[in-house]
Every structure is written in C-alpha cells, then in structure tokens.
Short mmCIF file of C-alpha atoms in Angstrom, two decimals:
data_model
loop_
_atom_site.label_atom_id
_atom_site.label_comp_id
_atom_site.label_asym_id
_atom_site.label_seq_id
_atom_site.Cartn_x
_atom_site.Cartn_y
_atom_site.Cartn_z
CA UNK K 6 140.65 70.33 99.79
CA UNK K 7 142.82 73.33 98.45
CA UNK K 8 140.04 75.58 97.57
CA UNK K 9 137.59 77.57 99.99
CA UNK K 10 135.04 79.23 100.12
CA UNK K 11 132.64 81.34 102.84
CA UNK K 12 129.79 83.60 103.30
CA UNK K 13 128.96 84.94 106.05
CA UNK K 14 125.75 87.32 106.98
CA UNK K 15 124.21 89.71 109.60
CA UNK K 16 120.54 90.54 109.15
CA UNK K 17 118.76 93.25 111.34
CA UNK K 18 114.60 93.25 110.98
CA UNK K 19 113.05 95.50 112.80
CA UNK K 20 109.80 97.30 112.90
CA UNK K 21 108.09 99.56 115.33
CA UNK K 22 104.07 101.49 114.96
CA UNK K 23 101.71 104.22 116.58
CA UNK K 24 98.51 104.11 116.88
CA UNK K 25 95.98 106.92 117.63
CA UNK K 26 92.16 106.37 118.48
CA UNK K 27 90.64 109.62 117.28
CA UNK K 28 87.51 109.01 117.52
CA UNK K 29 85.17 106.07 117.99
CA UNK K 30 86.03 103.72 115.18
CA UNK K 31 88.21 105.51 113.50
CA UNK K 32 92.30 104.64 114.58
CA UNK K 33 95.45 106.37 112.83
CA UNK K 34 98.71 104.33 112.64
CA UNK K 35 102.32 104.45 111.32
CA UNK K 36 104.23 101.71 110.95
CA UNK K 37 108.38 101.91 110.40
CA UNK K 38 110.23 99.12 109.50
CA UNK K 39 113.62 98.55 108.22
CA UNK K 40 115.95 95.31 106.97
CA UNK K 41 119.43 95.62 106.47
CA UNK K 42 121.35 93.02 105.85
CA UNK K 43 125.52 92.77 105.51
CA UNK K 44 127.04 89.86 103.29
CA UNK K 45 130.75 89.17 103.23
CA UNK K 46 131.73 86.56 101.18
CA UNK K 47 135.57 85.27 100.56
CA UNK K 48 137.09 82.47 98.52
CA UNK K 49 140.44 81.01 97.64
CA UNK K 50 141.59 79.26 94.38
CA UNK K 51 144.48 77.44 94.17
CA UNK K 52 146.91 77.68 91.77
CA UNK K 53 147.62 74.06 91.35
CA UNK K 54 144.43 72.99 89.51
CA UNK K 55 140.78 73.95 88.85
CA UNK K 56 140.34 77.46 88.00
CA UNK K 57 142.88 78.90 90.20
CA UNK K 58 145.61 77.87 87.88
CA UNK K 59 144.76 79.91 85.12
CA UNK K 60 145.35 82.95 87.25
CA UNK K 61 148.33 81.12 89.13
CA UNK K 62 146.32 81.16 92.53
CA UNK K 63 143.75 83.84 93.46
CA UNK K 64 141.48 85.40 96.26
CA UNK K 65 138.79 87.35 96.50
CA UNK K 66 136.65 88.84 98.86
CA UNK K 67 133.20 90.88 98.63
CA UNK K 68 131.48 93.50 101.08
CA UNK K 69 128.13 93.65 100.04
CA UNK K 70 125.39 96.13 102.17
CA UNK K 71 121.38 96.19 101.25
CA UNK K 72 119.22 98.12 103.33
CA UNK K 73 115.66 98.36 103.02
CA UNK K 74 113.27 100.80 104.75
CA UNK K 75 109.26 100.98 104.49
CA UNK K 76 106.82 103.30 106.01
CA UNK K 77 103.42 103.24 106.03
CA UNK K 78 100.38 105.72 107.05
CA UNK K 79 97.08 103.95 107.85
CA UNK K 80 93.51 105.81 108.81
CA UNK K 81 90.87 102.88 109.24
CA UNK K 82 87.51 103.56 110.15
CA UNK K 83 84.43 101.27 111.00
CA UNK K 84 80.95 102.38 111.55
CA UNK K 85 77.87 100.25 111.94
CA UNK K 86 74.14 101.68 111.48
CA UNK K 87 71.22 100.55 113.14
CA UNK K 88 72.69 97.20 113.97
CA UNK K 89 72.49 96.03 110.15
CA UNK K 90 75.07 98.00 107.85
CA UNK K 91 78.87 97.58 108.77
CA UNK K 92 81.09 99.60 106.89
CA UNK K 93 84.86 99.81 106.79
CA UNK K 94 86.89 102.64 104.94
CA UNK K 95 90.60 102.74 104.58
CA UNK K 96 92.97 105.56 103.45
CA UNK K 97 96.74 104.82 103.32
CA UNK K 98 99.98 105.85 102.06
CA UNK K 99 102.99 103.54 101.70
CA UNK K 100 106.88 104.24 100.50
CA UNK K 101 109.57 101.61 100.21
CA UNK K 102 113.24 102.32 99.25
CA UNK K 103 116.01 99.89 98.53
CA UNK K 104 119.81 100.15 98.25
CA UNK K 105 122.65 98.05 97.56
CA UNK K 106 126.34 98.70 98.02
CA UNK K 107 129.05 96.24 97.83
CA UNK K 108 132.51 96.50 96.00
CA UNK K 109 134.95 93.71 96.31
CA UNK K 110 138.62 92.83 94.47
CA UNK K 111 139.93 89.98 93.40
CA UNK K 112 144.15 89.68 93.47
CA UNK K 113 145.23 87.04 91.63
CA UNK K 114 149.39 85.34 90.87
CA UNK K 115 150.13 84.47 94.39
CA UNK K 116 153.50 84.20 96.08
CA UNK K 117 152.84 80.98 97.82
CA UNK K 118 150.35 78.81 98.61
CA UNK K 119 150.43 79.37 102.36
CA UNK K 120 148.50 82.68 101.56
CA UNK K 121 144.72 81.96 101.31
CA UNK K 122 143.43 85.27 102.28
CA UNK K 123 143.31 88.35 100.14
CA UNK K 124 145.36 89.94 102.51
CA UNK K 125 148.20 87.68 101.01
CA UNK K 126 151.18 88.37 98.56
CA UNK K 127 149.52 88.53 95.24
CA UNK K 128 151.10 90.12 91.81
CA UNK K 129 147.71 91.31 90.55
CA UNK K 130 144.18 92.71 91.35
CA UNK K 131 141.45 93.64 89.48
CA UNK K 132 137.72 94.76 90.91
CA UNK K 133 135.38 92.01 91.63
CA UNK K 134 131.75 92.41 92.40
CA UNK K 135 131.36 95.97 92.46
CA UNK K 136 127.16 97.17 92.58
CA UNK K 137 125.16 100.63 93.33
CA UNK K 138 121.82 100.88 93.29
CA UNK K 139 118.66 101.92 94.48
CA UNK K 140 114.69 101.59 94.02
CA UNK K 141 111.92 103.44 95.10
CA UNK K 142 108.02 102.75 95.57
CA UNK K 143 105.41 104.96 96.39
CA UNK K 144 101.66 103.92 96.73
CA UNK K 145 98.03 105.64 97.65
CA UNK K 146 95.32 102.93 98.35
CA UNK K 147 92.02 102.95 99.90
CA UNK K 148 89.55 100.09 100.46
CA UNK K 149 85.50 100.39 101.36
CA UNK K 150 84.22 97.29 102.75
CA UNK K 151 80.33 96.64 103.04
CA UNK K 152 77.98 94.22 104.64
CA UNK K 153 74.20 93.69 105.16
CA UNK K 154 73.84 91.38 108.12
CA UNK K 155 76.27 89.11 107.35
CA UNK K 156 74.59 88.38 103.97
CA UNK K 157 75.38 90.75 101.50
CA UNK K 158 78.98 91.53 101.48
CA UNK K 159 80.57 94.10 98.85
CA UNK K 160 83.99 95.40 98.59
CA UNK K 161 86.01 98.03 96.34
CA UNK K 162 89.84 99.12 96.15
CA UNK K 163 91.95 101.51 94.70
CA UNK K 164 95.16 102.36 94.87
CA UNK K 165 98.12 104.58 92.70
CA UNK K 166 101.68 103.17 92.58
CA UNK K 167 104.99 104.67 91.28
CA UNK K 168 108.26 102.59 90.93
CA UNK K 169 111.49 104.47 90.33
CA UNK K 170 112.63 102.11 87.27
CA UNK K 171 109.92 103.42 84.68
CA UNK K 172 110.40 105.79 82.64
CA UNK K 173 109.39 109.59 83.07
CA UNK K 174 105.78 110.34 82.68
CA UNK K 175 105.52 106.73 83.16
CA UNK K 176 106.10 105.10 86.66
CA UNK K 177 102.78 105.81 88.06
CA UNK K 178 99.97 103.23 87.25
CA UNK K 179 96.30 103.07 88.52
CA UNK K 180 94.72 99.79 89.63
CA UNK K 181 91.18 98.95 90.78
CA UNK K 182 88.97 96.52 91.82
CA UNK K 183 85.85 95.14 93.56
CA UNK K 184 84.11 92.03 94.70
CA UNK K 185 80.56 90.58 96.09
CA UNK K 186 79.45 87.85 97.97
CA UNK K 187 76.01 86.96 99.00
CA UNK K 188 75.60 84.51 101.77
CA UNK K 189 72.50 82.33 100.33
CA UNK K 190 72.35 79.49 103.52
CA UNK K 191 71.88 83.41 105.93
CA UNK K 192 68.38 83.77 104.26
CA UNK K 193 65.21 82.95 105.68
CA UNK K 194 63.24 80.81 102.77
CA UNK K 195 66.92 78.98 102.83
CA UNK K 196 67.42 78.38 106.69
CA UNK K 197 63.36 77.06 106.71
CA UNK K 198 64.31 75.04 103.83
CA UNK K 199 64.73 71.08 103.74
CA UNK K 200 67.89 71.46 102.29
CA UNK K 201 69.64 73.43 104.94
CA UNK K 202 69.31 69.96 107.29
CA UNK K 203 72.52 69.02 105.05
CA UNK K 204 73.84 72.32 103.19
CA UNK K 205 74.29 74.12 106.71
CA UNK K 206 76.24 76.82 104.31
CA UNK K 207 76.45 78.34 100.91
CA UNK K 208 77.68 81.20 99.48
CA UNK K 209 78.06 82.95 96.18
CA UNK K 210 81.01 85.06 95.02
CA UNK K 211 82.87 87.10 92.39
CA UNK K 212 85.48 89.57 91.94
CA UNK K 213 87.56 91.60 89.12
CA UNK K 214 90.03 93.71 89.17
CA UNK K 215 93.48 95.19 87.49
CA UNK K 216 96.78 94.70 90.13
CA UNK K 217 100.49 96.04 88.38
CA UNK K 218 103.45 94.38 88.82
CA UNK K 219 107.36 95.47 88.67
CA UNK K 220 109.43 92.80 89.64
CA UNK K 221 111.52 91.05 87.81
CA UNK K 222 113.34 94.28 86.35
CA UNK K 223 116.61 96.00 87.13
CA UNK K 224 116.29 99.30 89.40
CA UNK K 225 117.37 101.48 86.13
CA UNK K 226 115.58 99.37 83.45
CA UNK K 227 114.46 102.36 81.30
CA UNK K 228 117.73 104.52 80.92
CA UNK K 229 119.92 104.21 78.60
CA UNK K 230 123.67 102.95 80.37
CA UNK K 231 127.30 103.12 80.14
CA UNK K 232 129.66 100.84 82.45
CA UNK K 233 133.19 101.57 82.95
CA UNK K 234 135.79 99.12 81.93
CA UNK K 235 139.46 98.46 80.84
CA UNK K 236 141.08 98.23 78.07
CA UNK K 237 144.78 97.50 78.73
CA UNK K 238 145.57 99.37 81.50
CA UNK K 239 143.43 102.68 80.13
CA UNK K 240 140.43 103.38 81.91
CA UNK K 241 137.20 103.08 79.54
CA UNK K 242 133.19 103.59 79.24
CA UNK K 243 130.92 101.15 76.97
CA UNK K 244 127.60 101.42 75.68
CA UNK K 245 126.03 98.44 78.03
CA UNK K 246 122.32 99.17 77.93
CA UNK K 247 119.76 101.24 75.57
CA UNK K 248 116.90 102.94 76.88
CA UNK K 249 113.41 103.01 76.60
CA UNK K 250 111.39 105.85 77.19
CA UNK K 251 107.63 104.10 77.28
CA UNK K 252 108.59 101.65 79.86
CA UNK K 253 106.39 101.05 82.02
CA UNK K 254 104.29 98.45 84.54
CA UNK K 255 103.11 95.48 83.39
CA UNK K 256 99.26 94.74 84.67
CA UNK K 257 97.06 91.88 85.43
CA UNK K 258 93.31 91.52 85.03
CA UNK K 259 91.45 89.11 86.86
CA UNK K 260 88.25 87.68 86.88
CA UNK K 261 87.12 85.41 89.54
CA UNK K 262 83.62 83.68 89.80
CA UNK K 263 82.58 80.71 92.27
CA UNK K 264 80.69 79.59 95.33
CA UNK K 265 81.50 78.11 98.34
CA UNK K 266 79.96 75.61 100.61
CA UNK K 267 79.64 73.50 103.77
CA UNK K 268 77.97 69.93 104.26
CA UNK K 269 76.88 68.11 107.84
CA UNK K 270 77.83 71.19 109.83
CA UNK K 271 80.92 71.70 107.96
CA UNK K 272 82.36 68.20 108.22
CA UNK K 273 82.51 68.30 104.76
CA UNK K 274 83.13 72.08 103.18
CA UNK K 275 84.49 73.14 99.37
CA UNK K 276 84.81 75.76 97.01
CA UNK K 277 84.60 75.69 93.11
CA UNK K 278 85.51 78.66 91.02
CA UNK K 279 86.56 80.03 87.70
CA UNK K 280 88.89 82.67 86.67
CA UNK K 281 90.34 84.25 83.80
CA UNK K 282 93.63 86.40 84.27
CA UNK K 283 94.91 88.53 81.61
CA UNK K 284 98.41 89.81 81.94
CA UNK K 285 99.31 92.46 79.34
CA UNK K 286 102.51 94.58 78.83
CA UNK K 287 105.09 92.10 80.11
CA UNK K 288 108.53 93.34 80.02
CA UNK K 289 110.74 91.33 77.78
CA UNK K 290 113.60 92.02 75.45
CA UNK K 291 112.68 92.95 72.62
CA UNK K 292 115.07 91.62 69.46
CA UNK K 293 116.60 94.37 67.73
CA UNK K 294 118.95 93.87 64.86
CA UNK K 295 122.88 93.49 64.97
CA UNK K 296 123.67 96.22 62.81
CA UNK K 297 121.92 98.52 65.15
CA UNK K 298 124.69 98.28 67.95
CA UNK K 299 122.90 97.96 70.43
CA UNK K 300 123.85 95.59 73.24
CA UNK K 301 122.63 92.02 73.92
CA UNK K 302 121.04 93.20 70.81
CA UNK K 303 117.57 94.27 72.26
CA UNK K 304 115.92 96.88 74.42
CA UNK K 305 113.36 96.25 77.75
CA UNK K 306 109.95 96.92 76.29
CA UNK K 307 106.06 96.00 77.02
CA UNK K 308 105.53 93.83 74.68
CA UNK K 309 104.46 90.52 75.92
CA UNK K 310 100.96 89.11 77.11
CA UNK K 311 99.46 85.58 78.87
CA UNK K 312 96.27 84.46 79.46
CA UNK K 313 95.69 82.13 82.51
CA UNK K 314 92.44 80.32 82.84
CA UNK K 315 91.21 77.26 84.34
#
C-alpha cells in the first residue's frame, strides 16, 4: 500500500505510399512508415520497509523515447505470354533505422513520507536508466516468379543486407534462394484418371535457400566499450565490453521437400513435408579466461551452430 508504481505510454504508427503505373504491368511504389513510441515510467519506495528502506525512501522516474522509421522502394512487374507463361519480377530497396533515448534519476533519503514524487525533498540522486542508441538496416532484394499454366510453378530470390552492429568489412551478407512446385492433379493423363474422382488435387513441392539473421544482439555488439561510472564522488570510465572485429550475421539454410493434397473436393485436404535447417555462426559468448581482463569474461563471436530437422 506504501509503494507505487506507473508506466505510462504514447505510441504513434503511421505509414503512408505512392504508387506509379508506368507502364502496363509494371507499378513503382514507396512506402514511409514510422513508430515512435514515448514511455514514462515513475515509482516510489518507501522508506519504512521493502527496498525503500535501505535508501531511507526513494523515487524515481524515467523518460524513455524510441523512434523507428522504414522506407521502402518497390518496382513490380508482371507480364504474361501467349496466355501460358506468367512471370513476375521484383526489384526493391529497403532501410530501417532505430533509436532510443531515455535518461532518468533516481533521488533517494527523503524528508517525509508525504513526498512520493521525485519532485519531492530528497538528500540524494544518482542517474537511473540512462540509454543511447541506434541501429541501422539496409537491404537490396529481388524476386522472379514463374508459372506454366498453373502447373509448373518456379520461384528465385535474392537479396543483400547490412546491419550497423557488425563489424567493418563485415555487416553485409548475401542470401539466396529458390523453390518449385508442379501441380500433378492440373495434368491431363491425371484429370482423365480414375483417381482424380477422389484426389481432386495434388501437388509436389520443394525449396532451399540461405536467410541471415541479427536479432538478438546489442546495436554496438562488435566494438570494443567503455561506460562511465563513479567512484566516490570522481567521475570514471571502465572497460565494459571487448570487441570483435569478425562479427558478423549468423545464417540459416533450409531445405524443404513435401506435397500437398486435397480429397472429396477438398473436404478433406493435407500437406506432409520434410526439412532440414542448418543454422551456422550463432552469436554467443565466447569464454575467455579471467586473467585476460576482459569483462563478463568473454567476447560476442560466431561460434555456435543447430541443426533442426523433423
């Protein structure tokens, strides 16, 4: 009943696009979008029990700002020839950047209890909460999609990302990938077939390809760090992170192989397939020894790997 405690948020989303027809089939668009978000969060410990009375009462209160923009640049273009061969190619560019502010105090040794805000009589205060940072992500993709009639379908991908955390020389990846399908229950000797009077559909499919992935990591991962602290009242820096030069995405490789199919005019459909996904380069921490002074005692590095199958 002493103690409190409140967060409180505003959240804009927001997103707006153009679109261009240039010329039949083939449509240009931008799309803008941003998501900022403001977080202010308070609390009051009393100094009569809990953890409050260590510090004789305290408050504290955090301002805390993320913003988020992302643009992207899309040509499509579709194009069928003599009634039998769609096609579908797609060029775009995409950039994402991310920020976080917030700073915050915490004053602690309060006059009396009456005072429940920060904006009270305390003795003492000391920062509280206190982050900058950013991220950046830049990506080139394109896509080619093919199909004969319905029955043949094949697809490929491609795409180039960079992600501000890896190191130099480093934060670019390339990732690729394709897949087929052929629609079996579209083909004549099938349709004419006995077995299509229950099987009304059936189709084969597989696909493989590499995707990255950088989440899960702090915005400066690979640089080496100091933070400021205190020691006493004088104002100090400490060693808080080492660097690694060779850091870099971690990837996943995926193979995916099955069929597809539909009984009694699809009253009764399913799908059985089998995959094999092999993740390489995970970032972990990597144990380093004591005497090395380094802290936490290890360093971000890609040195993990998982296979999923099933």
């Amino acid at each position: 009943e002493l103690n409190s405690q409140t967060s409180e948020t505003d959240r804009v989303l927001a997103n707006s696009y153009l679109a261009v027809k240039l010329i039949k089939g083939m449509e240009f668009k931008t799309v803008f979008g941003i998501d900022n978000l403001l977080v202010e969060n308070k609390e009051y410990r009393n100094p009569l029990n809990g953890e409050g009375a260590r510090f004789q009462g305290a408050s504290s209160a955090i301002d805390g700002r993320f913003k988020r923009y992302n643009w992207q640049n899309l040509l499509n273009y579709n194009v069928k020839v003599k009634q039998d061969h769609n096609l579908s190619f797609l060029l775009g560019t995409e950039q994402q950047k991310s920020t976080r502010n917030s700073w915050g105090a915490d004053r602690r040794i309060v006059a009396d209890s009456v005072y429940t805000m920060i904006q009270g009589a305390y003795s003492t205060i000391v920062p509280f909460g206190n982050v900058l940072s950013e991220n950046f992500l830049l990506s080139y993709f394109s896509r080619i999609n093919y199909d004969y009639r319905k029955k043949y379908y094949l697809s490929l991908n491609a795409r180039r990302d960079g992600y501000s955390a890896f190191a130099p020389g480093k934060k670019f990846g390339n990732f690729a990938g394709a897949s087929a399908g052929w629609v079996i229950s579209q083909e004549d000797f099938f349709i004419h077939s006995k077995i299509s009077k229950v099987l009304n559909q059936f189709q084969l499919r597989a696909s493989y390809g590499k995707v990255g992935n950088n989440l899960g990591i702090g915005d400066f991962a690979f640089q080496t760090l100091f933070n400021s602290g205190l020691n006493g009242s004088n104002n100090t820096l400490y060693f808080a992170q080492a660097g690694n030069n060779n850091l870099t995405w971690e990837t996943s490789t995926k193979l995916d192989i099955g069929f597809s199919f539909g009984l009694f005019d699809n009253r009764l459909s399913g799908e059985f397939s089998y995959y094999k996904n092999e993740i390489d380069g995970l970032v972990l921490d990597d144990p380093q020894s004591p005497s090395a002074g380094i802290p936490a005692n290890s360093i971000l590095n890609n040195i993990g790997s998982m296979l999923n199958k099933g």
